Amino acid sequence: MRAIRRGIGTSGAAFALLGTLSACGGGNFRPVSDMPVRIGKPYTVRGTTYVPADQPGYDLVGYASWYGSESGNRTANGERFRPGWITAAHTSLPLPAYVEVTALDTGRTILVRINDRGPFSRGRIIDLSRGAAEELGIRGQGHAAVRVRAVDPSEKDRKKLRKGKPAEGRPRVGADELAVLRARLAASGNDAGR
C-alpha cells in the first residue's frame, strides 16, 4: 500500500510488486519476529529492478529519507507499520535485517530494524520511520547524508527493536572517519539524493 501512496501508480508492475512483497491486505498482520528471514524475488519499480539478497558486508553511503503517514499499513514483511518505532525500508536487504545508520553531518549512529521495502527515489539508500529519523536527529530535515552498514546486533538490542524501543546507544563516529565517509559519498556520485 505504501508503494501506491508514494506515486508508483496502479500499473500491473505495481500490483505485481505489492503481491510479491505482501504489502497490502486486510488486518491480519504478521507478529514482529526475526524468523523467518525473507529474501524475496527480484521486483521492478519505475523501470528499476531490485534484487533482494543476503548482504552481510553491506556498507554504503548515500541519502536517507523518512516516512510516517502510513501508520497501520502492512510492511513488506507483513508486520503492522508503526511510525514511532525504530524501523526502516530498504530495497534489497533481507526482511528483517539490522543496520547501523550514521548521520554524516553529526556522526550520530543508531541501530535500525529493516522490515519494509523502499525507498524508490534516486540517490536514497534507506527510508527511515519517523521514530528512527527522530532517534538519528534528522527528522527536521527531509533527507540526510548517511552511512548504512549491515550488522549482527546482540539479542538484547534485537529484542528492544522488536518491541519498538531504541537499542543501546552507539558511539558517535569521529571527525576523521566522518571526513572519509563524506569523501566516499562525494566520490560515489550519490549526491543526486539531495
N, CA and C atoms as an extended XYZ file, in Angstrom:
582
Properties=species:S:1:pos:R:3:atomname:S:1:resname:S:1:resid:I:1 pbc="F F F"
N         0.824       -1.188        0.000 N   MET     1
C         0.000        0.000        0.000 CA  MET     1
C         0.868        1.252        0.000 C   MET     1
N         1.961        1.261        0.771 N   ARG     2
C         2.836        2.413        0.829 CA  ARG     2
C         3.357        2.759       -0.558 C   ARG     2
N         3.647        1.733       -1.367 N   ALA     3
C         4.192        1.971       -2.690 CA  ALA     3
C         3.223        2.779       -3.548 C   ALA     3
N         1.942        2.468       -3.502 N   ILE     4
C         0.965        3.200       -4.300 CA  ILE     4
C         0.848        4.636       -3.796 C   ILE     4
N         0.826        4.841       -2.504 N   ARG     5
C         0.705        6.196       -1.963 CA  ARG     5
C         1.917        7.045       -2.303 C   ARG     5
N         3.065        6.413       -2.526 N   ARG     6
C         4.265        7.159       -2.845 CA  ARG     6
C         4.396        7.417       -4.331 C   ARG     6
N         3.374        7.114       -5.122 N   GLY     7
C         3.385        7.535       -6.512 CA  GLY     7
C         3.778        6.484       -7.524 C   GLY     7
N         3.873        5.219       -7.140 N   ILE     8
C         4.208        4.203       -8.120 CA  ILE     8
C         3.072        4.044       -9.112 C   ILE     8
N         1.864        4.279       -8.667 N   GLY     9
C         0.719        4.159       -9.555 CA  GLY     9
C         0.066        2.806       -9.423 C   GLY     9
N        -0.880        2.539      -10.291 N   THR    10
C        -1.617        1.291      -10.205 CA  THR    10
C        -1.376        0.430      -11.426 C   THR    10
N        -0.176        0.510      -12.007 N   SER    11
C         0.149       -0.317      -13.162 CA  SER    11
C         0.250       -1.773      -12.748 C   SER    11
N         0.301       -2.643      -13.742 N   GLY    12
C         0.446       -4.071      -13.466 CA  GLY    12
C         1.704       -4.357      -12.684 C   GLY    12
N         2.784       -3.609      -12.959 N   ALA    13
C         4.036       -3.827      -12.238 CA  ALA    13
C         3.861       -3.517      -10.754 C   ALA    13
N         3.134       -2.454      -10.460 N   ALA    14
C         2.923       -2.099       -9.055 CA  ALA    14
C         2.098       -3.162       -8.353 C   ALA    14
N         1.055       -3.684       -9.050 N   PHE    15
C         0.267       -4.743       -8.430 CA  PHE    15
C         1.107       -5.991       -8.217 C   PHE    15
N         1.985       -6.307       -9.179 N   ALA    16
C         2.865       -7.459       -9.018 CA  ALA    16
C         3.808       -7.239       -7.846 C   ALA    16
N         4.321       -6.022       -7.733 N   LEU    17
C         5.197       -5.695       -6.613 CA  LEU    17
C         4.472       -5.881       -5.293 C   LEU    17
N         3.257       -5.361       -5.222 N   LEU    18
C         2.501       -5.473       -3.979 CA  LEU    18
C         2.243       -6.923       -3.624 C   LEU    18
N         1.924       -7.724       -4.616 N   GLY    19
C         1.698       -9.139       -4.351 CA  GLY    19
C         2.966       -9.826       -3.899 C   GLY    19
N         4.071       -9.504       -4.572 N   THR    20
C         5.345      -10.112       -4.238 CA  THR    20
C         5.783       -9.742       -2.832 C   THR    20
N         5.603       -8.502       -2.463 N   LEU    21
C         6.075       -8.032       -1.169 CA  LEU    21
C         5.072       -8.244       -0.046 C   LEU    21
N         3.886       -8.707       -0.380 N   SER    22
C         2.822       -8.882        0.615 CA  SER    22
C         2.539       -7.591        1.355 C   SER    22
N         2.584       -6.495        0.631 N   ALA    23
C         2.482       -5.198        1.289 CA  ALA    23
C         1.068       -4.658        1.402 C   ALA    23
N         0.082       -5.348        0.908 N   CYS    24
C        -1.271       -4.843        1.105 CA  CYS    24
C        -2.150       -5.985        1.573 C   CYS    24
N        -3.272       -5.651        2.085 N   GLY    25
C        -4.170       -6.690        2.552 CA  GLY    25
C        -4.951       -6.207        3.742 C   GLY    25
N        -5.627       -7.137        4.348 N   GLY    26
C        -6.506       -6.827        5.463 CA  GLY    26
C        -5.766       -6.590        6.750 C   GLY    26
N        -6.456       -6.837        7.842 N   GLY    27
C        -5.914       -6.529        9.146 CA  GLY    27
C        -5.110       -7.632        9.794 C   GLY    27
N        -4.891       -8.747        9.119 N   ASN    28
C        -4.090       -9.822        9.704 CA  ASN    28
C        -2.622       -9.526        9.482 C   ASN    28
N        -1.955       -9.094       10.541 N   PHE    29
C        -0.550       -8.735       10.437 CA  PHE    29
C         0.309       -9.853       10.999 C   PHE    29
N         1.485       -9.998       10.443 N   ARG    30
C         2.470      -10.954       10.935 CA  ARG    30
C         3.000      -10.439       12.273 C   ARG    30
N         3.186      -11.335       13.246 N   PRO    31
C         3.783      -10.889       14.503 CA  PRO    31
C         5.209      -10.378       14.271 C   PRO    31
N         5.649       -9.447       15.074 N   VAL    32
C         7.010       -8.923       14.955 CA  VAL    32
C         7.965      -10.012       15.432 C   VAL    32
N         8.751      -10.519       14.496 N   SER    33
C         9.670      -11.620       14.771 CA  SER    33
C        10.845      -11.542       13.815 C   SER    33
N        11.957      -12.115       14.215 N   ASP    34
C        13.114      -12.179       13.330 CA  ASP    34
C        13.121      -13.443       12.478 C   ASP    34
N        12.154      -14.300       12.672 N   MET    35
C        12.089      -15.541       11.907 CA  MET    35
C        10.711      -15.688       11.285 C   MET    35
N        10.589      -16.140       10.070 N   PRO    36
C        11.703      -16.437        9.176 CA  PRO    36
C        12.255      -15.156        8.545 C   PRO    36
N        13.526      -15.216        8.165 N   VAL    37
C        14.129      -14.130        7.406 CA  VAL    37
C        13.743      -14.364        5.955 C   VAL    37
N        13.269      -13.325        5.300 N   ARG    38
C        12.817      -13.440        3.909 CA  ARG    38
C        13.712      -12.610        2.999 C   ARG    38
N        14.123      -13.239        1.916 N   ILE    39
C        14.926      -12.525        0.927 CA  ILE    39
C        14.004      -11.921       -0.124 C   ILE    39
N        13.149      -12.718       -0.732 N   GLY    40
C        12.219      -12.239       -1.750 CA  GLY    40
C        12.788      -12.334       -3.148 C   GLY    40
N        11.895      -12.262       -4.110 N   LYS    41
C        12.258      -12.352       -5.523 CA  LYS    41
C        12.570      -10.966       -6.064 C   LYS    41
N        13.322      -10.903       -7.197 N   PRO    42
C        13.559       -9.610       -7.834 CA  PRO    42
C        12.231       -8.938       -8.195 C   PRO    42
N        12.194       -7.615       -8.149 N   TYR    43
C        10.991       -6.854       -8.490 CA  TYR    43
C        11.399       -5.559       -9.171 C   TYR    43
N        10.493       -4.988       -9.921 N   THR    44
C        10.779       -3.775      -10.686 CA  THR    44
C         9.815       -2.662      -10.277 C   THR    44
N        10.381       -1.489      -10.025 N   VAL    45
C         9.600       -0.295       -9.700 CA  VAL    45
C        10.150        0.845      -10.551 C   VAL    45
N         9.265        1.517      -11.270 N   ARG    46
C         9.638        2.667      -12.112 CA  ARG    46
C        10.808        2.347      -13.042 C   ARG    46
N        10.817        1.159      -13.593 N   GLY    47
C        11.846        0.772      -14.553 CA  GLY    47
C        13.149        0.291      -13.952 C   GLY    47
N        13.265        0.289      -12.640 N   THR    48
C        14.477       -0.205      -11.982 CA  THR    48
C        14.171       -1.548      -11.342 C   THR    48
N        15.038       -2.532      -11.590 N   THR    49
C        14.863       -3.856      -10.996 CA  THR    49
C        15.736       -3.952       -9.751 C   THR    49
N        15.139       -4.398       -8.674 N   TYR    50
C        15.831       -4.598       -7.405 CA  TYR    50
C        15.922       -6.088       -7.142 C   TYR    50
N        17.096       -6.540       -6.691 N   VAL    51
C        17.323       -7.960       -6.450 CA  VAL    51
C        17.663       -8.158       -4.968 C   VAL    51
N        16.681       -8.550       -4.163 N   PRO    52
C        16.954       -8.802       -2.750 CA  PRO    52
C        17.993       -9.916       -2.583 C   PRO    52
N        18.872       -9.751       -1.605 N   ALA    53
C        19.923      -10.737       -1.362 CA  ALA    53
C        20.461      -10.580        0.048 C   ALA    53
N        21.029      -11.663        0.561 N   ASP    54
C        21.733      -11.598        1.835 CA  ASP    54
C        23.044      -10.860        1.569 C   ASP    54
N        23.274       -9.768        2.273 N   GLN    55
C        24.442       -8.925        2.018 CA  GLN    55
C        25.149       -8.608        3.338 C   GLN    55
N        25.812       -9.608        3.955 N   PRO    56
C        26.410       -9.371        5.277 CA  PRO    56
C        27.469       -8.272        5.302 C   PRO    56
N        28.123       -7.984        4.193 N   GLY    57
C        29.137       -6.938        4.155 CA  GLY    57
C        28.612       -5.604        3.649 C   GLY    57
N        27.286       -5.429        3.618 N   TYR    58
C        26.696       -4.201        3.087 CA  TYR    58
C        27.201       -2.995        3.860 C   TYR    58
N        27.741       -2.012        3.138 N   ASP    59
C        28.270       -0.786        3.737 CA  ASP    59
C        28.240        0.274        2.643 C   ASP    59
N        27.254        1.168        2.691 N   LEU    60
C        27.056        2.127        1.620 CA  LEU    60
C        26.796        3.510        2.197 C   LEU    60
N        27.241        4.529        1.471 N   VAL    61
C        26.915        5.906        1.826 CA  VAL    61
C        25.947        6.441        0.776 C   VAL    61
N        25.040        7.284        1.213 N   GLY    62
C        24.033        7.859        0.331 CA  GLY    62
C        23.123        8.740        1.159 C   GLY    62
N        21.842        8.763        0.795 N   TYR    63
C        20.905        9.626        1.497 CA  TYR    63
C        19.754        8.829        2.092 C   TYR    63
N        19.363        9.247        3.286 N   ALA    64
C        18.194        8.685        3.962 CA  ALA    64
C        17.066        9.687        3.874 C   ALA    64
N        15.863        9.172        3.726 N   SER    65
C        14.658        9.973        3.858 CA  SER    65
C        13.846        9.316        4.967 C   SER    65
N        12.693        9.873        5.297 N   TRP    66
C        11.874        9.233        6.323 CA  TRP    66
C        10.406        9.325        5.959 C   TRP    66
N         9.638        8.411        6.537 N   TYR    67
C         8.200        8.350        6.272 CA  TYR    67
C         7.471        8.038        7.560 C   TYR    67
N         6.173        8.365        7.605 N   GLY    68
C         5.449        8.121        8.839 CA  GLY    68
C         3.953        8.195        8.720 C   GLY    68
N         3.444        8.640        7.580 N   SER    69
C         1.999        8.820        7.459 CA  SER    69
C         1.260        7.535        7.126 C   SER    69
N         1.982        6.429        6.969 N   GLU    70
C         1.354        5.165        6.596 CA  GLU    70
C         0.991        4.331        7.819 C   GLU    70
N         0.843        4.937        8.956 N   SER    71
C         0.569        4.231       10.205 CA  SER    71
C        -0.533        3.191       10.040 C   SER    71
N        -0.248        1.982       10.500 N   GLY    72
C        -1.230        0.910       10.472 CA  GLY    72
C        -1.188        0.080        9.212 C   GLY    72
N        -0.520        0.553        8.165 N   ASN    73
C        -0.401       -0.232        6.945 CA  ASN    73
C         0.518       -1.426        7.174 C   ASN    73
N         0.460       -2.360        6.252 N   ARG    74
C         1.293       -3.555        6.318 CA  ARG    74
C         2.645       -3.273        5.683 C   ARG    74
N         3.719       -3.660        6.383 N   THR    75
C         5.057       -3.544        5.815 CA  THR    75
C         5.273       -4.690        4.827 C   THR    75
N         6.366       -4.642        4.102 N   ALA    76
C         6.656       -5.672        3.102 CA  ALA    76
C         6.830       -7.052        3.719 C   ALA    76
N         7.221       -7.142        4.985 N   ASN    77
C         7.319       -8.471        5.593 CA  ASN    77
C         6.059       -8.848        6.375 C   ASN    77
N         4.996       -8.069        6.228 N   GLY    78
C         3.701       -8.427        6.791 CA  GLY    78
C         3.387       -7.867        8.160 C   GLY    78
N         4.314       -7.133        8.767 N   GLU    79
C         4.072       -6.539       10.079 CA  GLU    79
C         3.271       -5.250        9.934 C   GLU    79
N         2.664       -4.816       11.029 N   ARG    80
C         1.985       -3.512       11.047 CA  ARG    80
C         3.052       -2.416       11.111 C   ARG    80
N         2.922       -1.404       10.249 N   PHE    81
C         3.850       -0.278       10.298 CA  PHE    81
C         3.474        0.632       11.449 C   PHE    81
N         4.445        0.885       12.292 N   ARG    82
C         4.272        1.785       13.429 CA  ARG    82
C         5.296        2.903       13.284 C   ARG    82
N         4.856        4.111       12.952 N   PRO    83
C         5.799        5.181       12.627 CA  PRO    83
C         6.742        5.563       13.756 C   PRO    83
N         6.360        5.366       14.997 N   GLY    84
C         7.223        5.738       16.105 CA  GLY    84
C         8.312        4.728       16.417 C   GLY    84
N         8.250        3.542       15.806 N   TRP    85
C         9.245        2.513       16.066 CA  TRP    85
C        10.525        2.807       15.281 C   TRP    85
N        11.606        2.155       15.656 N   ILE    86
C        12.911        2.381       15.027 CA  ILE    86
C        13.084        1.345       13.914 C   ILE    86
N        12.421        1.609       12.787 N   THR    87
C        12.435        0.690       11.652 CA  THR    87
C        12.799        1.456       10.384 C   THR    87
N        12.930        0.693        9.292 N   ALA    88
C        13.286        1.324        8.021 CA  ALA    88
C        12.876        0.441        6.859 C   ALA    88
N        12.916        1.053        5.682 N   ALA    89
C        12.684        0.349        4.425 CA  ALA    89
C        13.984        0.358        3.630 C   ALA    89
N        14.262       -0.773        2.992 N   HIS    90
C        15.447       -0.906        2.134 CA  HIS    90
C        15.039       -1.706        0.908 C   HIS    90
N        15.648       -1.413       -0.225 N   THR    91
C        15.232       -2.059       -1.465 CA  THR    91
C        15.656       -3.512       -1.589 C   THR    91
N        16.760       -3.930       -0.938 N   SER    92
C        17.264       -5.268       -1.237 CA  SER    92
C        17.769       -6.096       -0.060 C   SER    92
N        17.929       -5.534        1.111 N   LEU    93
C        18.389       -6.341        2.247 CA  LEU    93
C        17.280       -7.298        2.688 C   LEU    93
N        17.646       -8.407        3.331 N   PRO    94
C        16.621       -9.352        3.811 CA  PRO    94
C        15.658       -8.682        4.786 C   PRO    94
N        14.487       -9.283        4.948 N   LEU    95
C        13.481       -8.791        5.890 CA  LEU    95
C        13.227       -9.855        6.950 C   LEU    95
N        13.494       -9.563        8.212 N   PRO    96
C        14.133       -8.337        8.689 CA  PRO    96
C        15.652       -8.409        8.571 C   PRO    96
N        16.277       -7.251        8.666 N   ALA    97
C        17.729       -7.113        8.730 CA  ALA    97
C        18.016       -5.985        9.711 C   ALA    97
N        19.231       -5.950       10.197 N   TYR    98
C        19.636       -4.891       11.118 CA  TYR    98
C        20.806       -4.125       10.517 C   TYR    98
N        20.727       -2.799       10.629 N   VAL    99
C        21.788       -1.940       10.107 CA  VAL    99
C        22.100       -0.843       11.114 C   VAL    99
N        23.339       -0.379       11.062 N   GLU   100
C        23.699        0.843       11.756 CA  GLU   100
C        23.578        1.973       10.745 C   GLU   100
N        22.925        3.053       11.150 N   VAL   101
C        22.787        4.217       10.293 CA  VAL   101
C        23.506        5.366       10.989 C   VAL   101
N        24.440        5.982       10.263 N   THR   102
C        25.224        7.088       10.804 CA  THR   102
C        24.921        8.355       10.017 C   THR   102
N        24.547        9.424       10.705 N   ALA   103
C        24.333       10.727       10.060 CA  ALA   103
C        25.705       11.337        9.785 C   ALA   103
N        25.986       11.649        8.521 N   LEU   104
C        27.317       12.139        8.156 CA  LEU   104
C        27.556       13.586        8.562 C   LEU   104
N        26.518       14.300        8.991 N   ASP   105
C        26.749       15.668        9.462 CA  ASP   105
C        27.104       15.707       10.941 C   ASP   105
N        26.649       14.729       11.728 N   THR   106
C        26.880       14.763       13.178 CA  THR   106
C        27.695       13.583       13.706 C   THR   106
N        27.747       12.486       12.969 N   GLY   107
C        28.419       11.282       13.453 CA  GLY   107
C        27.547       10.429       14.345 C   GLY   107
N        26.338       10.875       14.598 N   ARG   108
C        25.417       10.101       15.439 CA  ARG   108
C        25.046        8.799       14.730 C   ARG   108
N        25.059        7.686       15.471 N   THR   109
C        24.801        6.363       14.901 CA  THR   109
C        23.720        5.665       15.710 C   THR   109
N        22.778        5.029       14.999 N   ILE   110
C        21.730        4.252       15.663 CA  ILE   110
C        21.619        2.886       14.996 C   ILE   110
N        21.019        1.958       15.717 N   LEU   111
C        20.710        0.632       15.190 CA  LEU   111
C        19.252        0.650       14.745 C   LEU   111
N        18.979        0.111       13.541 N   VAL   112
C        17.643        0.133       12.957 CA  VAL   112
C        17.277       -1.264       12.463 C   VAL   112
N        16.002       -1.620       12.606 N   ARG   113
C        15.485       -2.904       12.100 CA  ARG   113
C        14.757       -2.641       10.790 C   ARG   113
N        15.194       -3.299        9.716 N   ILE   114
C        14.564       -3.144        8.403 CA  ILE   114
C        13.442       -4.158        8.268 C   ILE   114
N        12.225       -3.664        7.994 N   ASN   115
C        11.065       -4.552        7.839 CA  ASN   115
C        10.187       -4.167        6.652 C   ASN   115
N        10.699       -3.305        5.749 N   ASP   116
C         9.881       -2.831        4.641 CA  ASP   116
C        10.762       -2.610        3.415 C   ASP   116
N        10.127       -2.384        2.255 N   ARG   117
C        10.843       -2.118        1.012 CA  ARG   117
C        10.705       -0.654        0.625 C   ARG   117
N        11.753       -0.122        0.038 N   GLY   118
C        11.840        1.251       -0.407 CA  GLY   118
C        13.211        1.776       -0.022 C   GLY   118
N        13.545        2.981       -0.192 N   PRO   119
C        12.844        3.990       -0.972 CA  PRO   119
C        13.118        3.778       -2.458 C   PRO   119
N        12.254        4.304       -3.281 N   PHE   120
C        12.381        4.125       -4.719 CA  PHE   120
C        12.695        5.452       -5.405 C   PHE   120
N        13.514        6.277       -4.747 N   SER   121
C        13.943        7.562       -5.283 CA  SER   121
C        15.446        7.514       -5.525 C   SER   121
N        15.877        8.096       -6.615 N   ARG   122
C        17.291        8.098       -6.977 CA  ARG   122
C        18.144        8.704       -5.861 C   ARG   122
N        19.208        8.015       -5.525 N   GLY   123
C        20.141        8.517       -4.518 CA  GLY   123
C        19.769        8.202       -3.089 C   GLY   123
N        18.571        7.730       -2.837 N   ARG   124
C        18.159        7.389       -1.473 CA  ARG   124
C        18.473        5.915       -1.240 C   ARG   124
N        19.147        5.618       -0.137 N   ILE   125
C        19.521        4.231        0.131 CA  ILE   125
C        18.732        3.609        1.272 C   ILE   125
N        18.023        4.426        2.043 N   ILE   126
C        17.211        3.901        3.141 CA  ILE   126
C        16.091        4.893        3.428 C   ILE   126
N        14.955        4.360        3.828 N   ASP   127
C        13.797        5.180        4.194 CA  ASP   127
C        13.504        4.869        5.662 C   ASP   127
N        13.782        5.802        6.541 N   LEU   128
C        13.622        5.604        7.975 CA  LEU   128
C        12.189        5.881        8.411 C   LEU   128
N        11.739        5.170        9.430 N   SER   129
C        10.466        5.521       10.057 CA  SER   129
C        10.644        6.868       10.763 C   SER   129
N         9.536        7.496       11.122 N   ARG   130
C         9.618        8.761       11.854 CA  ARG   130
C        10.414        8.584       13.146 C   ARG   130
N        10.176        7.480       13.849 N   GLY   131
C        10.894        7.210       15.097 CA  GLY   131
C        12.392        7.086       14.891 C   GLY   131
N        12.800        6.411       13.815 N   ALA   132
C        14.228        6.272       13.525 CA  ALA   132
C        14.833        7.626       13.145 C   ALA   132
N        14.096        8.414       12.365 N   ALA   133
C        14.585        9.742       11.982 CA  ALA   133
C        14.762       10.623       13.218 C   ALA   133
N        13.834       10.534       14.160 N   GLU   134
C        13.958       11.294       15.412 CA  GLU   134
C        15.165       10.814       16.210 C   GLU   134
N        15.321        9.504       16.318 N   GLU   135
C        16.438        8.926       17.083 CA  GLU   135
C        17.786        9.339       16.488 C   GLU   135
N        17.858        9.429       15.158 N   LEU   136
C        19.097        9.814       14.479 CA  LEU   136
C        19.288       11.333       14.483 C   LEU   136
N        18.218       12.064       14.779 N   GLY   137
C        18.307       13.521       14.823 CA  GLY   137
C        18.149       14.190       13.469 C   GLY   137
N        17.450       13.524       12.525 N   ILE   138
C        17.299       14.115       11.192 CA  ILE   138
C        15.845       14.367       10.815 C   ILE   138
N        14.924       14.242       11.765 N   ARG   139
C        13.515       14.391       11.424 CA  ARG   139
C        13.201       15.767       10.847 C   ARG   139
N        13.847       16.807       11.325 N   GLY   140
C        13.592       18.152       10.832 CA  GLY   140
C        14.047       18.366        9.395 C   GLY   140
N        14.887       17.483        8.909 N   GLN   141
C        15.359       17.541        7.533 CA  GLN   141
C        14.511       16.569        6.712 C   GLN   141
N        14.332       16.825        5.466 N   GLY   142
C        13.605       15.880        4.623 CA  GLY   142
C        14.441       14.662        4.290 C   GLY   142
N        15.742       14.869        4.255 N   HIS   143
C        16.681       13.801        3.957 CA  HIS   143
C        18.035       14.193        4.535 C   HIS   143
N        18.933       13.210        4.642 N   ALA   144
C        20.250       13.479        5.212 CA  ALA   144
C        21.256       12.485        4.658 C   ALA   144
N        22.501       12.921        4.547 N   ALA   145
C        23.591       12.042        4.131 CA  ALA   145
C        23.866       11.055        5.265 C   ALA   145
N        23.960        9.775        4.899 N   VAL   146
C        24.151        8.728        5.900 CA  VAL   146
C        25.084        7.631        5.396 C   VAL   146
N        25.571        6.866        6.346 N   ARG   147
C        26.229        5.586        6.066 CA  ARG   147
C        25.282        4.518        6.596 C   ARG   147
N        25.052        3.477        5.808 N   VAL   148
C        24.228        2.345        6.229 CA  VAL   148
C        25.113        1.113        6.158 C   VAL   148
N        25.224        0.421        7.298 N   ARG   149
C        26.119       -0.736        7.387 CA  ARG   149
C        25.388       -1.898        8.044 C   ARG   149
N        25.377       -3.070        7.369 N   ALA   150
C        24.742       -4.260        7.932 CA  ALA   150
C        25.505       -4.713        9.169 C   ALA   150
N        24.759       -5.083       10.213 N   VAL   151
C        25.373       -5.546       11.460 CA  VAL   151
C        24.590       -6.741       11.997 C   VAL   151
N        25.202       -7.434       12.930 N   ASP   152
C        24.571       -8.562       13.611 CA  ASP   152
C        24.526       -8.210       15.099 C   ASP   152
N        23.483       -7.499       15.529 N   PRO   153
C        23.450       -6.996       16.909 CA  PRO   153
C        23.159       -8.091       17.932 C   PRO   153
N        23.340       -7.737       19.179 N   SER   154
C        23.044       -8.664       20.274 CA  SER   154
C        21.545       -8.951       20.326 C   SER   154
N        21.190      -10.067       20.935 N   GLU   155
C        19.767      -10.397       21.089 CA  GLU   155
C        19.072       -9.339       21.952 C   GLU   155
N        19.787       -8.762       22.902 N   LYS   156
C        19.211       -7.718       23.750 CA  LYS   156
C        18.756       -6.529       22.900 C   LYS   156
N        19.608       -6.082       21.960 N   ASP   157
C        19.243       -4.962       21.088 CA  ASP   157
C        18.133       -5.364       20.123 C   ASP   157
N        18.196       -6.579       19.582 N   ARG   158
C        17.143       -7.050       18.681 CA  ARG   158
C        15.784       -7.043       19.391 C   ARG   158
N        15.779       -7.522       20.624 N   LYS   159
C        14.528       -7.596       21.390 CA  LYS   159
C        13.943       -6.205       21.617 C   LYS   159
N        14.796       -5.237       21.956 N   LYS   160
C        14.316       -3.859       22.145 CA  LYS   160
C        13.673       -3.333       20.863 C   LYS   160
N        14.345       -3.522       19.729 N   LEU   161
C        13.816       -3.021       18.466 CA  LEU   161
C        12.532       -3.744       18.070 C   LEU   161
N        12.430       -5.050       18.353 N   ARG   162
C        11.197       -5.785       18.044 CA  ARG   162
C        10.022       -5.277       18.864 C   ARG   162
N        10.304       -4.617       19.996 N   LYS   163
C         9.257       -4.048       20.844 CA  LYS   163
C         9.063       -2.559       20.586 C   LYS   163
N         9.759       -2.032       19.562 N   GLY   164
C         9.584       -0.626       19.204 CA  GLY   164
C        10.451        0.342       19.977 C   GLY   164
N        11.352       -0.170       20.789 N   LYS   165
C        12.219        0.675       21.612 CA  LYS   165
C        13.580        0.852       20.943 C   LYS   165
N        14.272        1.949       21.210 N   PRO   166
C        15.626        2.116       20.668 CA  PRO   166
C        16.591        1.104       21.284 C   PRO   166
N        17.577        0.695       20.512 N   ALA   167
C        18.635       -0.181       21.010 CA  ALA   167
C        19.586        0.636       21.880 C   ALA   167
N        20.532       -0.043       22.490 N   GLU   168
C        21.553        0.659       23.279 CA  GLU   168
C        22.249        1.683       22.391 C   GLU   168
N        22.677        2.787       22.996 N   GLY   169
C        23.340        3.844       22.241 CA  GLY   169
C        24.620        3.358       21.580 C   GLY   169
N        24.909        3.888       20.435 N   ARG   170
C        26.121        3.589       19.684 CA  ARG   170
C        27.065        4.779       19.818 C   ARG   170
N        28.379        4.511       19.812 N   PRO   171
C        29.316        5.646       19.879 CA  PRO   171
C        29.233        6.507       18.618 C   PRO   171
N        29.431        7.800       18.794 N   ARG   172
C        29.472        8.707       17.638 CA  ARG   172
C        30.729        8.412       16.820 C   ARG   172
N        30.599        8.614       15.526 N   VAL   173
C        31.747        8.454       14.631 CA  VAL   173
C        32.592        9.716       14.739 C   VAL   173
N        33.906        9.548       14.832 N   GLY   174
C        34.820       10.674       14.984 CA  GLY   174
C        34.990       11.492       13.719 C   GLY   174
N        35.574       12.674       13.882 N   ALA   175
C        35.722       13.633       12.779 CA  ALA   175
C        36.536       13.061       11.623 C   ALA   175
N        37.605       12.320       11.908 N   ASP   176
C        38.437       11.773       10.832 CA  ASP   176
C        37.661       10.759        9.999 C   ASP   176
N        36.945        9.851       10.672 N   GLU   177
C        36.165        8.853        9.934 CA  GLU   177
C        35.018        9.517        9.170 C   GLU   177
N        34.388       10.529        9.758 N   LEU   178
C        33.330       11.257        9.044 CA  LEU   178
C        33.866       11.895        7.772 C   LEU   178
N        35.074       12.445        7.822 N   ALA   179
C        35.674       13.052        6.627 CA  ALA   179
C        35.862       11.998        5.533 C   ALA   179
N        36.293       10.806        5.918 N   VAL   180
C        36.463        9.709        4.954 CA  VAL   180
C        35.111        9.317        4.364 C   VAL   180
N        34.085        9.213        5.199 N   LEU   181
C        32.752        8.832        4.718 CA  LEU   181
C        32.165        9.890        3.789 C   LEU   181
N        32.371       11.162        4.121 N   ARG   182
C        31.884       12.237        3.248 CA  ARG   182
C        32.597       12.204        1.896 C   ARG   182
N        33.903       11.906        1.923 N   ALA   183
C        34.655       11.792        0.663 CA  ALA   183
C        34.132       10.600       -0.147 C   ALA   183
N        33.805        9.492        0.511 N   ARG   184
C        33.201        8.341       -0.188 CA  ARG   184
C        31.899        8.737       -0.854 C   ARG   184
N        31.084        9.510       -0.135 N   LEU   185
C        29.815        9.952       -0.690 CA  LEU   185
C        30.036       10.820       -1.933 C   LEU   185
N        30.947       11.765       -1.845 N   ALA   186
C        31.226       12.643       -2.984 CA  ALA   186
C        31.741       11.838       -4.171 C   ALA   186
N        32.604       10.853       -3.925 N   ALA   187
C        33.169       10.035       -4.994 CA  ALA   187
C        32.164        9.063       -5.599 C   ALA   187
N        31.139        8.717       -4.825 N   SER   188
C        30.149        7.732       -5.291 CA  SER   188
C        29.179        8.274       -6.328 C   SER   188
N        29.101        9.583       -6.443 N   GLY   189
C        28.117       10.165       -7.348 CA  GLY   189
C        26.719       10.101       -6.788 C   GLY   189
N        26.583        9.708       -5.523 N   ASN   190
C        25.284        9.579       -4.885 CA  ASN   190
C        24.766       10.916       -4.365 C   ASN   190
N        25.425       12.010       -4.722 N   ASP   191
C        24.953       13.337       -4.303 CA  ASP   191
C        23.620       13.694       -4.936 C   ASP   191
N        23.150       12.870       -5.891 N   ALA   192
C        21.849       13.124       -6.518 CA  ALA   192
C        20.707       12.970       -5.537 C   ALA   192
N        20.966       12.376       -4.374 N   GLY   193
C        19.911       12.154       -3.389 CA  GLY   193
C        19.487       13.399       -2.658 C   GLY   193
N        20.189       14.469       -2.838 N   ARG   194
C        19.878       15.694       -2.101 CA  ARG   194
C        18.534       16.193       -2.384 C   ARG   194
